[in-house]
XYZ file of C-alpha atoms in Angstrom:
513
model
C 35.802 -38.053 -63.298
C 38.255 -35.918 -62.238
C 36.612 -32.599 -61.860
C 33.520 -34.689 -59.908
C 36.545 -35.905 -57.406
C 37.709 -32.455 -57.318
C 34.791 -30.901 -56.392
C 34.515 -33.513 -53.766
C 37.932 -32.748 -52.319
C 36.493 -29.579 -52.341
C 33.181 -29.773 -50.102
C 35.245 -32.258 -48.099
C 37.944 -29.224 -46.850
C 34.904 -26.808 -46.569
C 33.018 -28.786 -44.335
C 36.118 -29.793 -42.439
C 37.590 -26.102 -42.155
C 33.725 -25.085 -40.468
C 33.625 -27.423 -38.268
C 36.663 -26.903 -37.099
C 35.805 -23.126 -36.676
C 32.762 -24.224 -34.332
C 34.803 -26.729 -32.913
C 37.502 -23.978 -32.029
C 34.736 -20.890 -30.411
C 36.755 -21.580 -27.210
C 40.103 -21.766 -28.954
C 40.368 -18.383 -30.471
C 40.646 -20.008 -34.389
C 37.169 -18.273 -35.912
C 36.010 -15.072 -35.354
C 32.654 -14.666 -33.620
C 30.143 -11.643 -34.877
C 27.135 -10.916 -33.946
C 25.464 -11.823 -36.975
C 26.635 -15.409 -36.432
C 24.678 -14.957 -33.286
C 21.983 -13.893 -34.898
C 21.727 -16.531 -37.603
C 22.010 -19.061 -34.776
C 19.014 -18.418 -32.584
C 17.066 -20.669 -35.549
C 19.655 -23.534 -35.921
C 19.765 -26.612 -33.830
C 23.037 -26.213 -31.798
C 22.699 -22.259 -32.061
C 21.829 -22.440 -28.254
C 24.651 -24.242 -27.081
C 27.180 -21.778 -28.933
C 25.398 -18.815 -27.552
C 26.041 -20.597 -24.098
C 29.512 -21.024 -25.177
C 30.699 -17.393 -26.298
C 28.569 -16.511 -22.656
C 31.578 -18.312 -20.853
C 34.126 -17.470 -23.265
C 36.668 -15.182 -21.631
C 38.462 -14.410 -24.872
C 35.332 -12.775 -26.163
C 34.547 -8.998 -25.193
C 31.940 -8.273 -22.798
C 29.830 -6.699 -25.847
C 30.180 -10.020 -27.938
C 28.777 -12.070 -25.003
C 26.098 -9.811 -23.590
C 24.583 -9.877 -26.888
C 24.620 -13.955 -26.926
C 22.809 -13.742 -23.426
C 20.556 -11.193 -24.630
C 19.922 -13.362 -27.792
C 19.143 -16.612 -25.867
C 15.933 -14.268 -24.357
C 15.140 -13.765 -27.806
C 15.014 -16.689 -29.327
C 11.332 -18.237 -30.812
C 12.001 -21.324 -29.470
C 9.807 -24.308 -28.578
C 12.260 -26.836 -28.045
C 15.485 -24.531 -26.202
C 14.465 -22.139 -22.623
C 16.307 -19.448 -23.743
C 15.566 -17.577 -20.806
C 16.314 -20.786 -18.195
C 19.956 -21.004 -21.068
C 20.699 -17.677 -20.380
C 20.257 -17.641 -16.604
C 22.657 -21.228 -15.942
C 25.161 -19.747 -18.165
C 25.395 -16.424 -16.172
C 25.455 -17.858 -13.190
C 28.737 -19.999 -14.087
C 30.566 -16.883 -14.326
C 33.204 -15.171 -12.345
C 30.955 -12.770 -10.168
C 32.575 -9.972 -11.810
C 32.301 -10.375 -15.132
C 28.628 -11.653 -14.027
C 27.754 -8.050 -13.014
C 29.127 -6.735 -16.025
C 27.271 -8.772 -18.214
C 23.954 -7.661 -16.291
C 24.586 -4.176 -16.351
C 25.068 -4.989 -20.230
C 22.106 -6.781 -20.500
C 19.744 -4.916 -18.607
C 18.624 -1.951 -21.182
C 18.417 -4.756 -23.839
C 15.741 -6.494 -21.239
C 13.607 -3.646 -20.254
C 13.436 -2.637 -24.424
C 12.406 -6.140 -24.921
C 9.741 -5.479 -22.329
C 8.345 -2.386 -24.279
C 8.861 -3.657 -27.618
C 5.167 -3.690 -29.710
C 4.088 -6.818 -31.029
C 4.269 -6.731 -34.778
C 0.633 -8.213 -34.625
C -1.339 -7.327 -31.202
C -2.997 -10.102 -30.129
C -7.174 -10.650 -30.434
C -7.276 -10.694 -26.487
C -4.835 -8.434 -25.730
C -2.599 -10.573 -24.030
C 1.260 -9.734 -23.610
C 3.290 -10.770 -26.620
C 5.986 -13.459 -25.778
C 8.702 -11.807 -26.175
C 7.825 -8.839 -23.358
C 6.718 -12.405 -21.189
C 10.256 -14.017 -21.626
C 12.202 -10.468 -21.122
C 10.171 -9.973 -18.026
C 10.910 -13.179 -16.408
C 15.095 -12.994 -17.923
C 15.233 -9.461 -15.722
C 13.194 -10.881 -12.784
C 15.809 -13.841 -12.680
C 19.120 -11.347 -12.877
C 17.970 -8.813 -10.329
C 18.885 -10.722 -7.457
C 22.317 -10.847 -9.049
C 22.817 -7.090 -10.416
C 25.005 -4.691 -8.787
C 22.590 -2.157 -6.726
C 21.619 0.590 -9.700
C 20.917 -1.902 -12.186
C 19.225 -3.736 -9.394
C 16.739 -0.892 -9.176
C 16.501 -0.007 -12.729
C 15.325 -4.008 -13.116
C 13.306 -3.627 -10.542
C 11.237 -0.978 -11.594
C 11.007 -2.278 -15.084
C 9.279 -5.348 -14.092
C 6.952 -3.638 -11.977
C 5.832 -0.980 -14.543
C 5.327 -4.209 -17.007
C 2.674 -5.744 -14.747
C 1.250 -2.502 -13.678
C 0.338 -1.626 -17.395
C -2.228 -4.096 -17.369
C -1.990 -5.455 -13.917
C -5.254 -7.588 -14.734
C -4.245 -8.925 -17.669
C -0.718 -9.975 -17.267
C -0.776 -10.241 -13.695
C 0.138 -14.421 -14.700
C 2.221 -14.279 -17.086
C 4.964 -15.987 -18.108
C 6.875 -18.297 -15.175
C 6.170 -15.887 -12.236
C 3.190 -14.026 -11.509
C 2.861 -10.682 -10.664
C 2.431 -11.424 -6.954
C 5.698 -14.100 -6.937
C 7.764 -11.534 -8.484
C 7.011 -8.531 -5.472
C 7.207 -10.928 -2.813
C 10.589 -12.028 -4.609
C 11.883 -8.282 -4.836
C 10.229 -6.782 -1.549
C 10.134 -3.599 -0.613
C 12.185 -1.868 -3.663
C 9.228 -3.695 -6.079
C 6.400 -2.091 -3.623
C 7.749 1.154 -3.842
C 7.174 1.050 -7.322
C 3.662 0.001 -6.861
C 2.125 2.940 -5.421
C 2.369 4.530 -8.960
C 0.284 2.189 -10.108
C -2.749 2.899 -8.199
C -4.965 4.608 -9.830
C -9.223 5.176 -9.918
C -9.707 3.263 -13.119
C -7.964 -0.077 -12.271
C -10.391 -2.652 -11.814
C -11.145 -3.265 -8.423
C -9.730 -6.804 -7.742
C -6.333 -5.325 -8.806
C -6.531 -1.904 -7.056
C -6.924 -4.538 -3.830
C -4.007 -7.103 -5.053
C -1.850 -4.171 -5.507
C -2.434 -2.225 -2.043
C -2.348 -5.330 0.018
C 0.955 -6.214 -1.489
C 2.129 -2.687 -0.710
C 0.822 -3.138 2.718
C 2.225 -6.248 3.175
C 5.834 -5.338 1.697
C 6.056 -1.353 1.391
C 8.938 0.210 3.608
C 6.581 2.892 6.376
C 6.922 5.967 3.414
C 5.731 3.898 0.834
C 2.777 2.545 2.769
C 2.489 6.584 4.135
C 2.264 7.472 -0.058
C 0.129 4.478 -0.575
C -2.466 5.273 1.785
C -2.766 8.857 0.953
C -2.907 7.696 -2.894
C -5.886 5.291 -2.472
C -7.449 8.622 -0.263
C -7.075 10.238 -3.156
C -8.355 8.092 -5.498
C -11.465 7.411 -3.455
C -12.469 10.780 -3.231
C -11.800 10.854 -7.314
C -14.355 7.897 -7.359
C -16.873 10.195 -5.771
C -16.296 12.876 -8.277
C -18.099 13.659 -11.680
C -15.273 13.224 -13.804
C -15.027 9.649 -12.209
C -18.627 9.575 -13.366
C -18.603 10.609 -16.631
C -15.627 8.513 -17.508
C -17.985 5.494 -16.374
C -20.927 7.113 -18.499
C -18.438 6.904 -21.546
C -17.248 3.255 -20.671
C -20.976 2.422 -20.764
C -22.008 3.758 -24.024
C -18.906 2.396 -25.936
C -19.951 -1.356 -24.658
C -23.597 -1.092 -25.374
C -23.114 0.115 -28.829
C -20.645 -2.546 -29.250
C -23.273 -5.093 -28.261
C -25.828 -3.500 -30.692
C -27.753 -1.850 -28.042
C -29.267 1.514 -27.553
C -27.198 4.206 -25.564
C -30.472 5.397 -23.978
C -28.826 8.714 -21.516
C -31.289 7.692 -18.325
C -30.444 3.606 -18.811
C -26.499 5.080 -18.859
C -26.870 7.577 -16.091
C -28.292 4.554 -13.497
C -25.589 2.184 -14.667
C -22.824 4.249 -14.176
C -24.140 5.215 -10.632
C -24.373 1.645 -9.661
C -20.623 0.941 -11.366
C -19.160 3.722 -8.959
C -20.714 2.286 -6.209
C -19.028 -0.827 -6.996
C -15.857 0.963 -7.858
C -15.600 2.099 -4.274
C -17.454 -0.307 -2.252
C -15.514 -3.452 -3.550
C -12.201 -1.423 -4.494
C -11.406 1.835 -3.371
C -12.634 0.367 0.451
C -11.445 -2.567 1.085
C -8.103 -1.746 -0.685
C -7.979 0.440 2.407
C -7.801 -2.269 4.506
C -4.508 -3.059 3.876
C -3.122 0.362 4.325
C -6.127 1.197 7.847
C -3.015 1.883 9.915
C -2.281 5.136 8.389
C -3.490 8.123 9.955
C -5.146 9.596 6.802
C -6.727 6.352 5.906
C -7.740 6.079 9.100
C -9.534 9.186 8.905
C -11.112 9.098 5.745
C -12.758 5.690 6.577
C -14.437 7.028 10.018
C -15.780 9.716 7.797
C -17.470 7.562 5.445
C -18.813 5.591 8.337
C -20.200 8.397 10.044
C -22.317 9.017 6.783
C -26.005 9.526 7.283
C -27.835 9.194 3.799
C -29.841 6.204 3.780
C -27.972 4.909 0.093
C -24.673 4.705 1.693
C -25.526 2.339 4.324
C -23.393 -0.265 2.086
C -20.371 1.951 1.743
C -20.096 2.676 5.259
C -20.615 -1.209 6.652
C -17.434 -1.676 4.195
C -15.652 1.320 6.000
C -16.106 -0.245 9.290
C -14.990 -3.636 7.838
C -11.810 -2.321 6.111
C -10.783 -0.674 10.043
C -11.051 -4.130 11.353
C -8.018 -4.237 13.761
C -6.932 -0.688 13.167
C -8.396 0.616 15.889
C -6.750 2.192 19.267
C -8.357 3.739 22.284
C -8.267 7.332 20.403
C -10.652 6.129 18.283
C -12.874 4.621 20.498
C -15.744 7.870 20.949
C -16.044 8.296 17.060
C -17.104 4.506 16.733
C -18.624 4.453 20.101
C -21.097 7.213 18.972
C -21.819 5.543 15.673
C -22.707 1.981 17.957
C -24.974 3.868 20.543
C -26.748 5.591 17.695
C -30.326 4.084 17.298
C -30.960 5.979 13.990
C -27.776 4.384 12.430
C -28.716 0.694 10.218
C -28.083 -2.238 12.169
C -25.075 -3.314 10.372
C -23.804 0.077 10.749
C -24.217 -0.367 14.702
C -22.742 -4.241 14.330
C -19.378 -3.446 13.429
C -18.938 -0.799 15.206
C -19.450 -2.590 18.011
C -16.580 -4.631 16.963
C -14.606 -1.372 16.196
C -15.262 -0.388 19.703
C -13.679 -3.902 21.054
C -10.829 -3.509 18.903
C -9.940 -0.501 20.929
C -9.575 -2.244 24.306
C -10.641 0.732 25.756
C -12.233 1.264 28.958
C -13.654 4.101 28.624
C -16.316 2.399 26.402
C -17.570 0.502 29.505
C -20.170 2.654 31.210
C -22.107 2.826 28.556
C -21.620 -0.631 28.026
C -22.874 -1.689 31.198
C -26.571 0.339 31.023
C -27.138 -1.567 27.421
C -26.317 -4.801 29.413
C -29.864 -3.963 30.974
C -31.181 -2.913 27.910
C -35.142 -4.825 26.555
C -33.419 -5.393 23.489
C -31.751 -8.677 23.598
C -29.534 -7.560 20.334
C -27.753 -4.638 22.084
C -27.729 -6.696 25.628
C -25.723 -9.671 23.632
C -23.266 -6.678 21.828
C -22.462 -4.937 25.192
C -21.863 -8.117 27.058
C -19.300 -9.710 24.276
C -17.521 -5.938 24.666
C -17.610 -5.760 28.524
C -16.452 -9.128 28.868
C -13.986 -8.464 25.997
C -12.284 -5.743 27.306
C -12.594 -5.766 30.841
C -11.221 -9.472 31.212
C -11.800 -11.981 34.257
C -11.868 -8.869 37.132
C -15.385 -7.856 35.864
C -16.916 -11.327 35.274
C -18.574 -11.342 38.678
C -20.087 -8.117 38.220
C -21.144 -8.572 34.464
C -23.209 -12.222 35.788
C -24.846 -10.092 38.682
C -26.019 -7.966 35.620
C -27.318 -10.096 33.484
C -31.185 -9.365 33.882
C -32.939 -11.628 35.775
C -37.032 -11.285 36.142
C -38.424 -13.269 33.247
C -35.005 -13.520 31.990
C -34.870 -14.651 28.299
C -31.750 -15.875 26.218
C -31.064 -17.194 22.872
C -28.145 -19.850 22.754
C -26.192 -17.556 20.574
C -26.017 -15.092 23.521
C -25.026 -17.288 26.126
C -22.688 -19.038 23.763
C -21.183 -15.917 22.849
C -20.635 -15.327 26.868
C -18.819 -18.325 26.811
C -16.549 -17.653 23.870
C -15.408 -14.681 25.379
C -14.542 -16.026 28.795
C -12.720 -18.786 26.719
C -10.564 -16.009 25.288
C -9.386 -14.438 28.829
C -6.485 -14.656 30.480
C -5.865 -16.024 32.975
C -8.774 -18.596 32.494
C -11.552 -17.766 34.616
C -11.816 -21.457 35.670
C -13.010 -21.012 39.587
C -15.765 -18.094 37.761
C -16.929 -20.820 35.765
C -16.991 -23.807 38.702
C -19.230 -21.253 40.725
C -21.018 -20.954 37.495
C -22.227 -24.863 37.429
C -23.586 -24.320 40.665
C -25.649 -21.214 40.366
C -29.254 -20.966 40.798
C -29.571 -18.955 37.423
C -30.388 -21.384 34.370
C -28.345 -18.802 32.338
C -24.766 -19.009 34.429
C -25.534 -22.771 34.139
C -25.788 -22.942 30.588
C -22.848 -20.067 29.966
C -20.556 -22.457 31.896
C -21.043 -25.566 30.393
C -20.658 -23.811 27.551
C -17.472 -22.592 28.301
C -15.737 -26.278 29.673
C -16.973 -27.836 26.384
C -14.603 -25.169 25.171
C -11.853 -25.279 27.606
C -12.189 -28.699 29.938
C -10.761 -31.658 30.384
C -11.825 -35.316 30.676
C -11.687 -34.732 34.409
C -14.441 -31.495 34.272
C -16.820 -34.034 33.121
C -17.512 -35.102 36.496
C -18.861 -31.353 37.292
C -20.958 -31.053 34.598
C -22.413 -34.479 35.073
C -24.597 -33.549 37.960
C -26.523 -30.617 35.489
C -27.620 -33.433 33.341
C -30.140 -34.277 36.037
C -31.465 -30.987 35.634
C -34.907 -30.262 34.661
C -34.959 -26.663 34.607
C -36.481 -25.204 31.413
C -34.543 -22.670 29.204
C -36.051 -19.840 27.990
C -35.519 -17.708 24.996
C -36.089 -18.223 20.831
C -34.135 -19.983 19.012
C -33.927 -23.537 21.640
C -35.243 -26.536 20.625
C -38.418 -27.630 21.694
C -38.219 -28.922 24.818
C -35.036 -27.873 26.059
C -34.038 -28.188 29.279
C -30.313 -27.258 30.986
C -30.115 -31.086 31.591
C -30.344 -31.539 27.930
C -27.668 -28.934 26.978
C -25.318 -30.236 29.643
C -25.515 -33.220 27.696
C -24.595 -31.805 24.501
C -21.953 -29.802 26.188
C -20.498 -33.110 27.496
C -20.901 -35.216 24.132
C -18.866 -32.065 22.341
C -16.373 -32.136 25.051
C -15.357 -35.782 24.280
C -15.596 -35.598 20.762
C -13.059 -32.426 20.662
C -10.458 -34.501 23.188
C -10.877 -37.377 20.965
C -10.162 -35.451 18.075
C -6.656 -33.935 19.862
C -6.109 -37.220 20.912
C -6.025 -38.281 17.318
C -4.109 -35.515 16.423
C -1.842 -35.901 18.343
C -1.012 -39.731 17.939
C -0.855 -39.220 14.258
C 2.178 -36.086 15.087
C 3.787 -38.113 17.837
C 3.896 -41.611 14.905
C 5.084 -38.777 12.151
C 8.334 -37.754 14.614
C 8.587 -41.367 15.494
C 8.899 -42.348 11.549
C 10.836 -39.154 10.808
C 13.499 -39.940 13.778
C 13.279 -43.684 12.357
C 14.403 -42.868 9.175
């Protein structure tokens, strides 16, 4: 019996002397390696010790970067090592907190480039790049300013390697994590952008630039996505999409018939810069060689690129100034261009605010066609405000006059829109012998009146006067649509009434409580 109660004794003062060792981390009585640190990122209460040599002063920095570092590595369903790691540092002294970063910060980005030992089937990131790319998100608000950077543009190359595919991953997406880091994270962005990015992220990654860049990196972005438009257009652009094609029909079993690839790749660049190249633009319009490049495309004459240039026009959308205003002036007046061609650049033409794009404006305000008469209305009226509303309703043709609703309503918009409000204009309006000033005015008060303008619209519902024009329902009369104009009127102040009984009872419960 005695050796059994030996060897008890025994186990008894082993187990007694380690705990005490992991009892004492704090105390200085065991020595802490990092192979202890290592052989506790699988045990239970490994997490908690790595935590504890973090805080630790008596360890060296090296000792306790590598705990932090190990916390991020960690396989670990039931322990965040990364959310571990990130308390822990942020319970230290701030200098010994930026030491520790600096520390950890080439371990991180490693992490981040480290091959899976078995790539995945669907090429998704492998977990460990995901938790090392949220760990050095988390720190860079808290790194001195180099490491700051260095983080910084670690992160951002991770997502821009396969901006698609890990563009979600992890605890932040892509887009949290540049709005987080601003401008230093956008700067890093315009290297991404490139021809062969597909198109939703070639967009994602220049509106983020254009919302966040500092002026040169939205000056580099815009010439890059120049650049990489013109590449689009280009036959090496083209045969790299001939090559793309093959490899996925033979993968699919099909034939890689040259004519069938040829017409497929045509279409794909088409779609490469229609719904990439263009309206990544968009974000970046303001630049001056963006700028330029779109009102090039737009002024485009072949027939197939009547697409490409509506999207030019579209992507310019509240980019343009009165220098501007006689390229897309010319492209509106022209009667060979498409109709959607001429649409928005009519709108380009209001964006200007120009007046020099009045005269012409005025002789298409007498013009037979009631699609170009609506357009240069909306524009005069637009840009030359309430001093030329007199003069654009003495205008308005009047021998057999014809109007749809949308035209007069689109009259009425715009006078809704000017400042000051054109109220007395619009009184004078009610009481005009012209059908059309009738109807463009009670238009405008169900926009813009009061309870108490309902008393001078009333008398117009006694009207019988017939409107005239496609597009009104059968029947119509301007007693009719002063009726509807009222009925709308009272349902919109009924609806602010609502509104605003619902705000006033919110303050009232907030101030309450």
């Amino acid at each position: 019996m005695r050796p059994e109660r030996l060897h008890g004794g025994t186990r008894t003062r082993a187990c007694f002397a380690l705990f005490s060792c992991l009892l004492s981390l704090t105390l200085g009585a065991c020595k802490v390696t990092q192979a202890d640190i290592d052989a506790w990122k699988g045990t239970r209460k490994g997490p908690g010790k790595m935590v504890a040599v973090m805080q630790a002063n008596k360890f060296d920095l090296p000792l306790r970067t590598y705990a932090a570092l190990g916390l991020v590595e960690m396989e670990r369903q039931d322990v965040d090592g990364v959310t571990e790691m990130q308390r822990a540092i942020q319970k230290l002294e701030p200098d010994t907190r930026a030491k520790i970063i600096d520390g950890l910060a080439d371990g991180l980005i490693a992490m981040m480039k480290k091959a899976p030992a078995t790539p995945s089937s669907d090429g998704t990131a492998p977990a460990h790049q995901i938790r090392a790319k949220d760990a050095a998100f988390l720190l860079v608000s808290s790194a001195p300013p180099e490491t700051r950077e260095k983080l910084t543009r670690a992160v951002v190359e991770w997502y821009t390697a396969d901006f698609n595919g890990r563009s979600l991953s992890g605890n932040f997406s892509a887009e949290q994590v540049v709005r987080g880091l601003g401008a230093s994270a956008a700067r890093s962005l315009v290297d991404a952008l490139n021809a062969k990015l597909p198109q939703a992220a070639l967009i994602k990654l220049a509106e983020l630039i254009g919302q966040l860049g500092d002026p040169a990196s939205r000056q580099r972005a815009g010439a890059r996505l120049v650049q990489i438009e013109r590449e689009m257009e280009g036959n090496g652009f083209l045969d790299w999409l001939k090559h793309q094609i093959a490899d996925q029909m033979k993968a699919q079993g099909g034939t890689a018939d040259a004519s069938r690839i040829a017409k497929a790749a045509e279409l794909n660049r088409e779609n490469f810069i229609s719904n990439g190249a263009l309206p990544a633009m968009k974000y970046l319009a303001d630049q001056a060689e963006v700028t330029k490049r779109l009102l090039e495309i737009a002024a485009h004459k072949d027939a197939k690129l009547t697409d490409r240039r509506t999207r030019a026009l579209q992507a310019l959308e509240g980019k343009m100034s009165s220098e501007h205003v006689d390229e897309v002036l010319a492209l509106a007046l022209d009667g060979s261009n498409p109709v959607t061609v001429r649409d928005y650049a009519f709108d380009r033409v209001g964006d200007t605010r120009s007046p020099k794009a009045l005269p012409p404006m005025w002789q298409l305000l007498q013009s037979d066609d009631p699609r170009l008469r609506w357009r240069a209305g909306e524009l005069i009226l637009a840009i030359g405000g309430p001093s030329v509303l007199a003069e654009f309703l003495s205008k308005l043709p009047k021998d057999g006059a014809s109007y749809e609703p949308e035209e007069l309503d689109g009259y009425a918009q715009r006078m809704a829109q000017m400042s000051p409000p054109p109220r007395d204009s619009a009184l004078s309006q009610l009481q005009s012998a012209n059908w059309w000033e009738n109807v463009i005015a009670l238009s405008y008060f169900q926009r813009k009146g009061s309870e108490a303008d309902v008393a001078v619209m009333e008398p117009l519902t006694k009207s019988t006067t017939t409107v005239k024009g496609k597009r009104w329902d059968k029947g119509d009369t301007v007693g009719k649509v002063a009726e509807r104009a009222i009925a709308g009127l009272r349902d919109k102040l009924k609806e602010a009434a609502g509104a605003s009984g619902a705000t006033s009872a919110s303050n009232s419960a907030g101030a309450n409580n």
